[in-house]
């Protein structure tokens, strides 16, 4: 195992009857007033974040890795001391996390290696962890078992609505008793979590994502000009952007066909594909087949998303599956970019039809093209949607998100009434 340089610096904050806390219901701090909560005087709560992996081959990362890189550095070290543990192998995203002050520990265990459970128990005990915060199918299963053995509280965090296999449903239901709280990033994911993980509804709560709004509202100076020069685009040509992993469920092929329709109608427009993934080669092939390769730019994986968004006029989220939340849509509206997205999953949380963009039926090429054209053809409408997007994004600050997490951890450690 690659060791985390973080050493044990604080004693665990305990009260009498610690071992009996699981018998008491945990109050819901997500929507309760902070004024009602007793002032915290203990040392930082030691939280172990456990995830299956940070991404895929070629340095591609997933939404949970982006979530972790946003949230973990933003905890007040006087309140929470986060440690990140990855069940799988090292990933290049680790270098980005280290630059942010987070040094991941990699267990380097292959899928379903039973030694990962022993490793987790050891990490929890060695670091005197009080709460395990678990994301991913494997981490959520092993982490709850490890938490039960090591006598710490367990939070599972579900970020999408992908159905579990029958065997995984069975295994997760076996360990459901050791779930203190489950977090979901939207109501559709909450419903999915209750069904798939066999958890009582009072234990499953919605916690919406938060981001560093100022990073997107204030990109680096001249970002638009720099990115457009990099892409060999004129300063005035309308651009559509799609951000995220290039996979079938994200609907890139639908967007390609919508672009072809716009070009057939005589519009001079360019599509910028930000991200990488297993469908990139197929998307490049489809662009050639449709005769639109001249109007598509594949940027690959980027870490400078605020700068890239500054160069884009409209963002598309043509998802074909039930998006848990749609983090790319949140980043887009924080940058003041109108979004045209599928009416699925958590996308309507950020894409408010007629206010921050437009919602269209998933898989409908013509409706997607029409909604994009409507924004590009009407500067006044685009400006109104941009203003609405920035206003709506204010509800999703990273400060609010982390405050609610801290409140949850405190209540897990010391229940209040």
mmCIF file of C-alpha atoms in Angstrom:
data_model
loop_
_atom_site.group_PDB
_atom_site.id
_atom_site.type_symbol
_atom_site.label_atom_id
_atom_site.label_comp_id
_atom_site.label_asym_id
_atom_site.label_seq_id
_atom_site.Cartn_x
_atom_site.Cartn_y
_atom_site.Cartn_z
ATOM 1 C CA UNK A 1 0.000 0.000 0.000
ATOM 2 C CA UNK A 2 1.116 3.555 -0.650
ATOM 3 C CA UNK A 3 1.069 5.332 2.674
ATOM 4 C CA UNK A 4 -0.715 8.592 3.328
ATOM 5 C CA UNK A 5 1.765 11.009 4.877
ATOM 6 C CA UNK A 6 -0.950 12.285 7.211
ATOM 7 C CA UNK A 7 -0.192 11.132 10.704
ATOM 8 C CA UNK A 8 -2.498 10.770 13.667
ATOM 9 C CA UNK A 9 -2.497 14.182 15.337
ATOM 10 C CA UNK A 10 -5.709 14.294 17.332
ATOM 11 C CA UNK A 11 -7.402 12.170 19.904
ATOM 12 C CA UNK A 12 -10.832 10.872 19.004
ATOM 13 C CA UNK A 13 -13.628 12.984 20.462
ATOM 14 C CA UNK A 14 -15.706 10.574 22.511
ATOM 15 C CA UNK A 15 -18.538 10.678 24.958
ATOM 16 C CA UNK A 16 -19.928 8.073 27.293
ATOM 17 C CA UNK A 17 -21.997 5.482 25.536
ATOM 18 C CA UNK A 18 -20.157 5.728 22.201
ATOM 19 C CA UNK A 19 -20.756 2.097 21.442
ATOM 20 C CA UNK A 20 -24.477 2.503 21.932
ATOM 21 C CA UNK A 21 -24.946 5.382 19.493
ATOM 22 C CA UNK A 22 -26.126 3.128 16.704
ATOM 23 C CA UNK A 23 -29.279 2.547 18.686
ATOM 24 C CA UNK A 24 -30.155 6.257 18.436
ATOM 25 C CA UNK A 25 -31.564 7.872 15.314
ATOM 26 C CA UNK A 26 -29.334 10.506 13.729
ATOM 27 C CA UNK A 27 -31.031 13.870 13.352
ATOM 28 C CA UNK A 28 -31.225 15.294 9.860
ATOM 29 C CA UNK A 29 -28.886 18.303 9.670
ATOM 30 C CA UNK A 30 -29.275 18.879 5.947
ATOM 31 C CA UNK A 31 -32.145 21.348 6.210
ATOM 32 C CA UNK A 32 -32.062 22.306 9.876
ATOM 33 C CA UNK A 33 -30.948 25.643 11.254
ATOM 34 C CA UNK A 34 -27.339 25.813 12.434
ATOM 35 C CA UNK A 35 -28.494 28.012 15.319
ATOM 36 C CA UNK A 36 -30.324 25.057 16.863
ATOM 37 C CA UNK A 37 -27.144 22.984 17.108
ATOM 38 C CA UNK A 38 -24.861 23.097 20.161
ATOM 39 C CA UNK A 39 -21.513 24.787 19.563
ATOM 40 C CA UNK A 40 -18.741 22.329 18.727
ATOM 41 C CA UNK A 41 -15.729 22.318 21.049
ATOM 42 C CA UNK A 42 -14.083 19.050 20.046
ATOM 43 C CA UNK A 43 -10.996 18.451 17.909
ATOM 44 C CA UNK A 44 -11.349 18.010 14.124
ATOM 45 C CA UNK A 45 -13.486 15.043 13.148
ATOM 46 C CA UNK A 46 -11.372 12.456 11.341
ATOM 47 C CA UNK A 47 -13.221 11.365 8.206
ATOM 48 C CA UNK A 48 -11.993 8.672 5.839
ATOM 49 C CA UNK A 49 -13.297 9.151 2.292
ATOM 50 C CA UNK A 50 -13.206 5.835 0.460
ATOM 51 C CA UNK A 51 -13.816 5.413 -3.264
ATOM 52 C CA UNK A 52 -13.400 2.521 -5.704
ATOM 53 C CA UNK A 53 -11.061 4.401 -8.067
ATOM 54 C CA UNK A 54 -10.296 7.905 -9.336
ATOM 55 C CA UNK A 55 -10.939 7.292 -13.021
ATOM 56 C CA UNK A 56 -10.026 5.331 -16.094
ATOM 57 C CA UNK A 57 -7.122 4.660 -18.423
ATOM 58 C CA UNK A 58 -5.473 7.618 -20.100
ATOM 59 C CA UNK A 59 -5.948 9.907 -17.107
ATOM 60 C CA UNK A 60 -9.735 10.163 -17.594
ATOM 61 C CA UNK A 61 -11.514 10.965 -14.333
ATOM 62 C CA UNK A 62 -15.129 10.526 -13.283
ATOM 63 C CA UNK A 63 -17.562 12.877 -11.603
ATOM 64 C CA UNK A 64 -16.851 11.579 -8.102
ATOM 65 C CA UNK A 65 -13.142 12.375 -8.509
ATOM 66 C CA UNK A 66 -14.082 15.924 -9.502
ATOM 67 C CA UNK A 67 -16.391 16.086 -6.502
ATOM 68 C CA UNK A 68 -13.612 14.963 -4.148
ATOM 69 C CA UNK A 69 -11.120 17.461 -5.582
ATOM 70 C CA UNK A 70 -13.635 20.234 -4.929
ATOM 71 C CA UNK A 71 -14.906 19.255 -1.486
ATOM 72 C CA UNK A 72 -11.941 17.839 0.410
ATOM 73 C CA UNK A 73 -9.663 20.917 0.194
ATOM 74 C CA UNK A 74 -12.523 23.133 1.334
ATOM 75 C CA UNK A 75 -13.051 21.678 4.784
ATOM 76 C CA UNK A 76 -11.963 23.933 7.630
ATOM 77 C CA UNK A 77 -9.071 21.939 9.177
ATOM 78 C CA UNK A 78 -10.305 22.985 12.609
ATOM 79 C CA UNK A 79 -13.553 21.110 11.924
ATOM 80 C CA UNK A 80 -12.774 18.136 9.687
ATOM 81 C CA UNK A 81 -9.548 16.294 8.907
ATOM 82 C CA UNK A 82 -10.224 14.386 5.670
ATOM 83 C CA UNK A 83 -8.164 11.406 4.516
ATOM 84 C CA UNK A 84 -8.746 9.910 1.071
ATOM 85 C CA UNK A 85 -8.412 6.177 0.460
ATOM 86 C CA UNK A 86 -8.768 4.554 -2.974
ATOM 87 C CA UNK A 87 -9.415 0.804 -3.098
ATOM 88 C CA UNK A 88 -7.905 0.385 -6.569
ATOM 89 C CA UNK A 89 -4.603 1.276 -8.204
ATOM 90 C CA UNK A 90 -2.785 4.597 -8.526
ATOM 91 C CA UNK A 91 -4.262 7.086 -11.001
ATOM 92 C CA UNK A 92 -2.730 10.294 -12.438
ATOM 93 C CA UNK A 93 -5.474 12.356 -10.763
ATOM 94 C CA UNK A 94 -3.528 11.740 -7.538
ATOM 95 C CA UNK A 95 -1.016 14.406 -8.592
ATOM 96 C CA UNK A 96 -3.784 16.974 -8.992
ATOM 97 C CA UNK A 97 -5.145 16.075 -5.563
ATOM 98 C CA UNK A 98 -1.702 16.345 -3.986
ATOM 99 C CA UNK A 99 -1.347 19.836 -5.429
ATOM 100 C CA UNK A 100 -4.577 20.679 -3.603
ATOM 101 C CA UNK A 101 -3.208 19.359 -0.305
ATOM 102 C CA UNK A 102 -4.866 15.911 -0.406
ATOM 103 C CA UNK A 103 -2.521 12.883 -0.497
ATOM 104 C CA UNK A 104 -4.533 9.788 -1.472
ATOM 105 C CA UNK A 105 -3.766 6.394 -0.021
ATOM 106 C CA UNK A 106 -4.069 3.614 -2.631
ATOM 107 C CA UNK A 107 -4.795 0.095 -1.434
ATOM 108 C CA UNK A 108 -3.973 -1.199 -4.932
ATOM 109 C CA UNK A 109 -6.433 -4.085 -4.639
ATOM 110 C CA UNK A 110 -8.101 -5.584 -7.666
ATOM 111 C CA UNK A 111 -11.863 -5.918 -7.902
ATOM 112 C CA UNK A 112 -13.279 -7.893 -4.991
ATOM 113 C CA UNK A 113 -9.902 -8.790 -3.504
ATOM 114 C CA UNK A 114 -10.974 -9.721 0.076
ATOM 115 C CA UNK A 115 -7.727 -8.291 1.451
ATOM 116 C CA UNK A 116 -9.129 -4.819 0.784
ATOM 117 C CA UNK A 117 -11.432 -5.289 3.799
ATOM 118 C CA UNK A 118 -8.484 -6.023 6.087
ATOM 119 C CA UNK A 119 -6.641 -3.029 4.628
ATOM 120 C CA UNK A 120 -9.572 -0.714 5.331
ATOM 121 C CA UNK A 121 -9.930 -1.889 8.919
ATOM 122 C CA UNK A 122 -6.213 -1.235 9.403
ATOM 123 C CA UNK A 123 -6.431 2.258 7.880
ATOM 124 C CA UNK A 124 -9.425 3.150 10.057
ATOM 125 C CA UNK A 125 -7.755 1.998 13.252
ATOM 126 C CA UNK A 126 -4.328 3.430 12.476
ATOM 127 C CA UNK A 127 -5.758 6.870 11.688
ATOM 128 C CA UNK A 128 -8.368 6.768 14.489
ATOM 129 C CA UNK A 129 -11.144 7.438 11.995
ATOM 130 C CA UNK A 130 -14.534 8.429 13.385
ATOM 131 C CA UNK A 131 -16.604 8.523 10.174
ATOM 132 C CA UNK A 132 -16.166 6.668 6.892
ATOM 133 C CA UNK A 133 -17.651 8.467 3.888
ATOM 134 C CA UNK A 134 -18.093 5.878 1.132
ATOM 135 C CA UNK A 135 -18.648 6.251 -2.617
ATOM 136 C CA UNK A 136 -18.740 3.480 -5.200
ATOM 137 C CA UNK A 137 -20.263 0.013 -5.220
ATOM 138 C CA UNK A 138 -17.187 -1.745 -3.831
ATOM 139 C CA UNK A 139 -16.210 0.930 -1.305
ATOM 140 C CA UNK A 140 -19.758 1.204 0.013
ATOM 141 C CA UNK A 141 -19.895 -2.525 0.626
ATOM 142 C CA UNK A 142 -16.449 -3.072 2.140
ATOM 143 C CA UNK A 143 -16.421 0.261 3.956
ATOM 144 C CA UNK A 144 -19.545 -0.468 5.962
ATOM 145 C CA UNK A 145 -18.157 -3.835 7.015
ATOM 146 C CA UNK A 146 -14.857 -2.239 7.996
ATOM 147 C CA UNK A 147 -16.660 0.535 9.854
ATOM 148 C CA UNK A 148 -18.688 -1.985 11.831
ATOM 149 C CA UNK A 149 -15.569 -3.948 12.822
ATOM 150 C CA UNK A 150 -13.582 -0.821 13.694
ATOM 151 C CA UNK A 151 -16.534 0.819 15.492
ATOM 152 C CA UNK A 152 -16.939 4.021 13.480
ATOM 153 C CA UNK A 153 -19.907 5.614 11.771
ATOM 154 C CA UNK A 154 -20.693 4.936 8.109
ATOM 155 C CA UNK A 155 -22.049 7.276 5.442
ATOM 156 C CA UNK A 156 -22.638 6.009 1.915
ATOM 157 C CA UNK A 157 -22.827 8.612 -0.833
ATOM 158 C CA UNK A 158 -24.680 7.604 -4.004
ATOM 159 C CA UNK A 159 -23.913 9.767 -7.036
ATOM 160 C CA UNK A 160 -25.883 8.054 -9.797
ATOM 161 C CA UNK A 161 -28.859 5.808 -10.450
ATOM 162 C CA UNK A 162 -27.100 2.882 -12.104
ATOM 163 C CA UNK A 163 -28.920 -0.332 -11.089
ATOM 164 C CA UNK A 164 -26.979 -2.855 -9.045
ATOM 165 C CA UNK A 165 -26.599 -6.400 -10.325
ATOM 166 C CA UNK A 166 -28.730 -8.983 -8.487
ATOM 167 C CA UNK A 167 -25.732 -10.296 -6.531
ATOM 168 C CA UNK A 168 -24.650 -6.780 -5.559
ATOM 169 C CA UNK A 169 -28.174 -5.895 -4.417
ATOM 170 C CA UNK A 170 -28.127 -8.986 -2.214
ATOM 171 C CA UNK A 171 -24.722 -8.147 -0.712
ATOM 172 C CA UNK A 172 -25.545 -4.486 -0.098
ATOM 173 C CA UNK A 173 -28.796 -5.412 1.587
ATOM 174 C CA UNK A 174 -26.870 -7.733 3.903
ATOM 175 C CA UNK A 175 -24.797 -4.789 5.192
ATOM 176 C CA UNK A 176 -27.621 -2.226 5.217
ATOM 177 C CA UNK A 177 -27.864 -2.448 9.018
ATOM 178 C CA UNK A 178 -24.452 -0.751 9.270
ATOM 179 C CA UNK A 179 -25.533 2.315 7.319
ATOM 180 C CA UNK A 180 -25.889 5.353 9.566
ATOM 181 C CA UNK A 181 -26.808 7.762 6.764
ATOM 182 C CA UNK A 182 -27.042 7.566 2.980
ATOM 183 C CA UNK A 183 -26.590 10.715 0.900
ATOM 184 C CA UNK A 184 -28.017 11.144 -2.600
ATOM 185 C CA UNK A 185 -27.290 14.048 -4.926
ATOM 186 C CA UNK A 186 -30.886 14.370 -6.174
ATOM 187 C CA UNK A 187 -34.392 13.084 -5.503
ATOM 188 C CA UNK A 188 -34.234 10.498 -8.339
ATOM 189 C CA UNK A 189 -31.029 9.117 -6.821
ATOM 190 C CA UNK A 190 -32.615 9.108 -3.371
ATOM 191 C CA UNK A 191 -35.489 6.969 -4.673
ATOM 192 C CA UNK A 192 -32.980 4.689 -6.385
ATOM 193 C CA UNK A 193 -30.914 4.362 -3.185
ATOM 194 C CA UNK A 194 -33.906 3.391 -1.067
ATOM 195 C CA UNK A 195 -34.899 0.682 -3.547
ATOM 196 C CA UNK A 196 -31.512 -0.672 -4.552
ATOM 197 C CA UNK A 197 -29.797 -0.600 -1.163
ATOM 198 C CA UNK A 198 -32.880 -1.591 0.854
ATOM 199 C CA UNK A 199 -32.587 1.338 3.260
ATOM 200 C CA UNK A 200 -35.349 2.958 5.312
ATOM 201 C CA UNK A 201 -36.385 6.291 3.844
ATOM 202 C CA UNK A 202 -35.502 8.278 6.990
ATOM 203 C CA UNK A 203 -31.842 7.331 6.563
ATOM 204 C CA UNK A 204 -31.555 8.556 2.968
ATOM 205 C CA UNK A 205 -31.151 12.292 2.437
ATOM 206 C CA UNK A 206 -30.595 14.588 -0.509
ATOM 207 C CA UNK A 207 -27.454 16.708 -0.446
ATOM 208 C CA UNK A 208 -27.045 18.764 -3.614
ATOM 209 C CA UNK A 209 -23.581 19.338 -5.017
ATOM 210 C CA UNK A 210 -21.642 22.521 -4.458
ATOM 211 C CA UNK A 211 -18.786 24.047 -6.447
ATOM 212 C CA UNK A 212 -16.400 26.987 -6.163
ATOM 213 C CA UNK A 213 -18.670 29.438 -7.912
ATOM 214 C CA UNK A 214 -16.046 32.181 -8.171
ATOM 215 C CA UNK A 215 -13.754 29.967 -10.256
ATOM 216 C CA UNK A 216 -16.399 29.688 -12.972
ATOM 217 C CA UNK A 217 -17.810 33.197 -12.683
ATOM 218 C CA UNK A 218 -14.313 34.714 -12.951
ATOM 219 C CA UNK A 219 -12.138 32.636 -15.315
ATOM 220 C CA UNK A 220 -8.533 33.680 -15.957
ATOM 221 C CA UNK A 221 -8.096 36.856 -17.992
ATOM 222 C CA UNK A 222 -8.498 36.416 -21.759
ATOM 223 C CA UNK A 223 -9.510 32.745 -21.400
ATOM 224 C CA UNK A 224 -11.989 33.011 -24.250
ATOM 225 C CA UNK A 225 -9.408 34.368 -26.666
ATOM 226 C CA UNK A 226 -6.726 31.860 -25.606
ATOM 227 C CA UNK A 227 -8.939 28.769 -25.886
ATOM 228 C CA UNK A 228 -10.382 29.873 -29.223
ATOM 229 C CA UNK A 229 -6.893 30.406 -30.615
ATOM 230 C CA UNK A 230 -5.967 26.918 -29.424
ATOM 231 C CA UNK A 231 -9.007 25.497 -31.261
ATOM 232 C CA UNK A 232 -8.400 27.623 -34.380
ATOM 233 C CA UNK A 233 -11.769 29.325 -34.014
ATOM 234 C CA UNK A 234 -12.649 32.870 -34.986
ATOM 235 C CA UNK A 235 -13.700 35.069 -32.099
ATOM 236 C CA UNK A 236 -17.316 35.316 -33.305
ATOM 237 C CA UNK A 237 -18.228 31.813 -34.508
ATOM 238 C CA UNK A 238 -21.018 30.293 -32.355
ATOM 239 C CA UNK A 239 -19.838 27.307 -30.302
ATOM 240 C CA UNK A 240 -21.633 24.444 -28.593
ATOM 241 C CA UNK A 241 -19.819 22.612 -25.821
ATOM 242 C CA UNK A 242 -20.330 19.185 -24.291
ATOM 243 C CA UNK A 243 -18.347 18.295 -21.170
ATOM 244 C CA UNK A 244 -17.759 14.973 -19.463
ATOM 245 C CA UNK A 245 -16.746 11.415 -20.134
ATOM 246 C CA UNK A 246 -17.278 10.424 -23.756
ATOM 247 C CA UNK A 247 -19.505 7.396 -23.326
ATOM 248 C CA UNK A 248 -22.686 6.136 -24.953
ATOM 249 C CA UNK A 249 -24.959 7.146 -22.080
ATOM 250 C CA UNK A 250 -23.866 10.786 -22.317
ATOM 251 C CA UNK A 251 -25.554 11.139 -25.719
ATOM 252 C CA UNK A 252 -22.651 12.453 -27.790
ATOM 253 C CA UNK A 253 -23.984 10.698 -30.896
ATOM 254 C CA UNK A 254 -27.324 12.493 -30.508
ATOM 255 C CA UNK A 255 -25.525 15.827 -30.272
ATOM 256 C CA UNK A 256 -23.440 15.012 -33.369
ATOM 257 C CA UNK A 257 -26.615 14.417 -35.339
ATOM 258 C CA UNK A 258 -28.113 17.645 -34.004
ATOM 259 C CA UNK A 259 -24.992 19.484 -35.154
ATOM 260 C CA UNK A 260 -25.358 17.949 -38.619
ATOM 261 C CA UNK A 261 -28.941 19.205 -38.704
ATOM 262 C CA UNK A 262 -27.852 22.728 -37.745
ATOM 263 C CA UNK A 263 -25.171 22.738 -40.443
ATOM 264 C CA UNK A 264 -27.678 21.471 -43.034
ATOM 265 C CA UNK A 265 -29.870 24.433 -42.130
ATOM 266 C CA UNK A 266 -27.023 26.763 -43.113
ATOM 267 C CA UNK A 267 -25.728 27.705 -39.658
ATOM 268 C CA UNK A 268 -22.009 28.246 -39.162
ATOM 269 C CA UNK A 269 -21.446 26.590 -35.781
ATOM 270 C CA UNK A 270 -18.751 24.474 -34.095
ATOM 271 C CA UNK A 271 -19.048 21.722 -31.494
ATOM 272 C CA UNK A 272 -16.330 21.470 -28.818
ATOM 273 C CA UNK A 273 -16.098 18.054 -27.141
ATOM 274 C CA UNK A 274 -14.384 18.336 -23.746
ATOM 275 C CA UNK A 275 -13.402 15.039 -22.140
ATOM 276 C CA UNK A 276 -12.335 11.594 -23.186
ATOM 277 C CA UNK A 277 -13.619 8.060 -22.900
ATOM 278 C CA UNK A 278 -14.456 4.786 -24.626
ATOM 279 C CA UNK A 279 -16.741 6.333 -27.261
ATOM 280 C CA UNK A 280 -14.345 8.969 -28.534
ATOM 281 C CA UNK A 281 -13.177 6.921 -31.517
ATOM 282 C CA UNK A 282 -16.782 6.121 -32.442
ATOM 283 C CA UNK A 283 -17.711 9.803 -32.181
ATOM 284 C CA UNK A 284 -14.809 10.769 -34.440
ATOM 285 C CA UNK A 285 -15.936 8.112 -36.917
ATOM 286 C CA UNK A 286 -19.542 9.360 -36.770
ATOM 287 C CA UNK A 287 -18.380 12.924 -37.426
ATOM 288 C CA UNK A 288 -16.650 11.732 -40.594
ATOM 289 C CA UNK A 289 -19.679 9.706 -41.665
ATOM 290 C CA UNK A 290 -21.949 12.717 -41.194
ATOM 291 C CA UNK A 291 -19.505 14.992 -43.005
ATOM 292 C CA UNK A 292 -19.200 17.352 -40.033
ATOM 293 C CA UNK A 293 -15.624 16.663 -38.908
ATOM 294 C CA UNK A 294 -14.624 20.209 -39.943
ATOM 295 C CA UNK A 295 -17.081 21.566 -37.341
ATOM 296 C CA UNK A 296 -16.023 19.388 -34.386
ATOM 297 C CA UNK A 297 -13.087 19.930 -32.036
ATOM 298 C CA UNK A 298 -12.067 17.121 -29.657
ATOM 299 C CA UNK A 299 -10.166 18.645 -26.739
ATOM 300 C CA UNK A 300 -9.676 15.520 -24.635
ATOM 301 C CA UNK A 301 -9.378 15.679 -20.858
ATOM 302 C CA UNK A 302 -8.975 19.215 -19.482
ATOM 303 C CA UNK A 303 -8.346 20.517 -15.994
ATOM 304 C CA UNK A 304 -9.033 24.181 -16.935
ATOM 305 C CA UNK A 305 -12.812 23.873 -17.258
ATOM 306 C CA UNK A 306 -13.599 27.492 -16.238
ATOM 307 C CA UNK A 307 -11.357 28.749 -19.058
ATOM 308 C CA UNK A 308 -12.879 26.319 -21.567
ATOM 309 C CA UNK A 309 -16.415 27.359 -20.617
ATOM 310 C CA UNK A 310 -15.471 30.988 -21.221
ATOM 311 C CA UNK A 311 -14.880 30.090 -24.883
ATOM 312 C CA UNK A 312 -18.245 28.333 -25.340
ATOM 313 C CA UNK A 313 -21.617 29.940 -26.042
ATOM 314 C CA UNK A 314 -24.078 27.119 -25.264
ATOM 315 C CA UNK A 315 -23.530 23.896 -23.319
ATOM 316 C CA UNK A 316 -25.393 20.702 -24.239
ATOM 317 C CA UNK A 317 -26.131 17.779 -21.903
ATOM 318 C CA UNK A 318 -27.882 15.273 -24.185
ATOM 319 C CA UNK A 319 -27.768 12.447 -21.632
ATOM 320 C CA UNK A 320 -29.516 9.199 -22.487
ATOM 321 C CA UNK A 321 -29.552 7.855 -18.926
ATOM 322 C CA UNK A 322 -30.769 9.087 -15.549
ATOM 323 C CA UNK A 323 -28.015 11.527 -14.580
ATOM 324 C CA UNK A 324 -27.591 11.595 -10.834
ATOM 325 C CA UNK A 325 -27.088 15.348 -10.786
ATOM 326 C CA UNK A 326 -25.295 16.706 -13.839
ATOM 327 C CA UNK A 327 -22.189 18.403 -12.459
ATOM 328 C CA UNK A 328 -21.220 19.737 -15.886
ATOM 329 C CA UNK A 329 -24.534 21.607 -16.070
ATOM 330 C CA UNK A 330 -23.877 23.228 -12.695
ATOM 331 C CA UNK A 331 -20.420 24.339 -13.784
ATOM 332 C CA UNK A 332 -21.896 25.726 -17.004
ATOM 333 C CA UNK A 333 -24.568 27.828 -15.324
ATOM 334 C CA UNK A 334 -22.029 29.081 -12.778
ATOM 335 C CA UNK A 335 -20.077 30.355 -15.800
ATOM 336 C CA UNK A 336 -23.236 31.995 -17.125
ATOM 337 C CA UNK A 337 -23.617 29.578 -20.024
ATOM 338 C CA UNK A 338 -27.147 28.551 -21.074
ATOM 339 C CA UNK A 339 -27.602 24.784 -21.057
ATOM 340 C CA UNK A 340 -29.750 22.588 -23.275
ATOM 341 C CA UNK A 341 -30.189 19.277 -21.483
ATOM 342 C CA UNK A 342 -32.222 16.102 -21.497
ATOM 343 C CA UNK A 343 -35.183 16.055 -19.151
ATOM 344 C CA UNK A 344 -33.781 13.191 -17.080
ATOM 345 C CA UNK A 345 -32.557 12.546 -13.538
ATOM 346 C CA UNK A 346 -31.037 15.499 -11.733
ATOM 347 C CA UNK A 347 -30.460 17.717 -14.782
ATOM 348 C CA UNK A 348 -33.651 19.768 -14.127
ATOM 349 C CA UNK A 349 -32.113 20.839 -10.786
ATOM 350 C CA UNK A 350 -29.791 23.175 -12.666
ATOM 351 C CA UNK A 351 -31.410 23.472 -16.095
ATOM 352 C CA UNK A 352 -34.584 25.411 -15.348
ATOM 353 C CA UNK A 353 -36.583 25.429 -18.578
ATOM 354 C CA UNK A 354 -36.768 28.963 -19.950
ATOM 355 C CA UNK A 355 -34.698 30.397 -17.084
ATOM 356 C CA UNK A 356 -31.204 28.876 -17.264
ATOM 357 C CA UNK A 357 -31.615 27.009 -20.544
ATOM 358 C CA UNK A 358 -34.000 24.511 -22.106
ATOM 359 C CA UNK A 359 -34.989 20.911 -21.403
ATOM 360 C CA UNK A 360 -35.674 18.510 -24.255
ATOM 361 C CA UNK A 361 -36.750 14.846 -24.453
ATOM 362 C CA UNK A 362 -33.742 12.556 -24.329
ATOM 363 C CA UNK A 363 -32.649 11.177 -27.669
ATOM 364 C CA UNK A 364 -34.671 13.698 -29.684
ATOM 365 C CA UNK A 365 -32.242 15.093 -32.267
ATOM 366 C CA UNK A 366 -34.580 17.686 -33.772
ATOM 367 C CA UNK A 367 -35.714 19.161 -30.436
ATOM 368 C CA UNK A 368 -32.095 19.368 -29.289
ATOM 369 C CA UNK A 369 -31.073 21.181 -32.471
ATOM 370 C CA UNK A 370 -34.067 23.544 -32.272
ATOM 371 C CA UNK A 371 -33.347 24.521 -28.657
ATOM 372 C CA UNK A 372 -29.679 25.202 -29.405
ATOM 373 C CA UNK A 373 -30.582 27.245 -32.493
ATOM 374 C CA UNK A 374 -33.127 29.243 -30.508
ATOM 375 C CA UNK A 375 -30.395 30.429 -28.127
ATOM 376 C CA UNK A 376 -27.750 31.055 -30.776
ATOM 377 C CA UNK A 377 -30.189 33.012 -32.986
ATOM 378 C CA UNK A 378 -31.473 35.338 -30.236
ATOM 379 C CA UNK A 379 -28.788 37.351 -28.399
ATOM 380 C CA UNK A 380 -31.361 38.892 -26.042
ATOM 381 C CA UNK A 381 -32.642 35.438 -25.060
ATOM 382 C CA UNK A 382 -29.076 34.189 -24.611
ATOM 383 C CA UNK A 383 -28.297 37.146 -22.333
ATOM 384 C CA UNK A 384 -31.440 36.570 -20.263
ATOM 385 C CA UNK A 385 -30.653 32.863 -19.853
ATOM 386 C CA UNK A 386 -27.064 33.704 -18.930
ATOM 387 C CA UNK A 387 -28.212 36.050 -16.174
ATOM 388 C CA UNK A 388 -30.714 33.492 -14.932
ATOM 389 C CA UNK A 389 -28.016 30.827 -14.917
ATOM 390 C CA UNK A 390 -25.682 32.876 -12.743
ATOM 391 C CA UNK A 391 -28.482 33.702 -10.308
ATOM 392 C CA UNK A 392 -29.578 30.089 -9.980
ATOM 393 C CA UNK A 393 -26.005 28.857 -9.500
ATOM 394 C CA UNK A 394 -25.719 30.827 -6.243
ATOM 395 C CA UNK A 395 -27.725 28.107 -4.500
ATOM 396 C CA UNK A 396 -24.911 25.603 -5.108
ATOM 397 C CA UNK A 397 -21.910 27.040 -3.302
ATOM 398 C CA UNK A 398 -19.172 24.770 -1.991
ATOM 399 C CA UNK A 399 -19.366 26.628 1.324
ATOM 400 C CA UNK A 400 -22.985 25.607 1.865
ATOM 401 C CA UNK A 401 -22.251 22.025 0.824
ATOM 402 C CA UNK A 402 -19.331 21.564 3.202
ATOM 403 C CA UNK A 403 -21.184 23.234 6.070
ATOM 404 C CA UNK A 404 -23.930 20.653 5.738
ATOM 405 C CA UNK A 405 -21.426 17.815 5.618
ATOM 406 C CA UNK A 406 -19.739 19.086 8.766
ATOM 407 C CA UNK A 407 -23.110 19.307 10.502
ATOM 408 C CA UNK A 408 -23.834 15.716 9.508
ATOM 409 C CA UNK A 409 -20.489 14.435 10.808
ATOM 410 C CA UNK A 410 -20.960 16.256 14.105
ATOM 411 C CA UNK A 411 -24.380 14.774 14.562
ATOM 412 C CA UNK A 412 -23.048 11.310 13.837
ATOM 413 C CA UNK A 413 -20.389 11.727 16.508
ATOM 414 C CA UNK A 414 -22.583 13.417 19.123
ATOM 415 C CA UNK A 415 -26.343 13.038 18.504
ATOM 416 C CA UNK A 416 -28.368 16.056 19.606
ATOM 417 C CA UNK A 417 -31.992 16.659 20.462
#
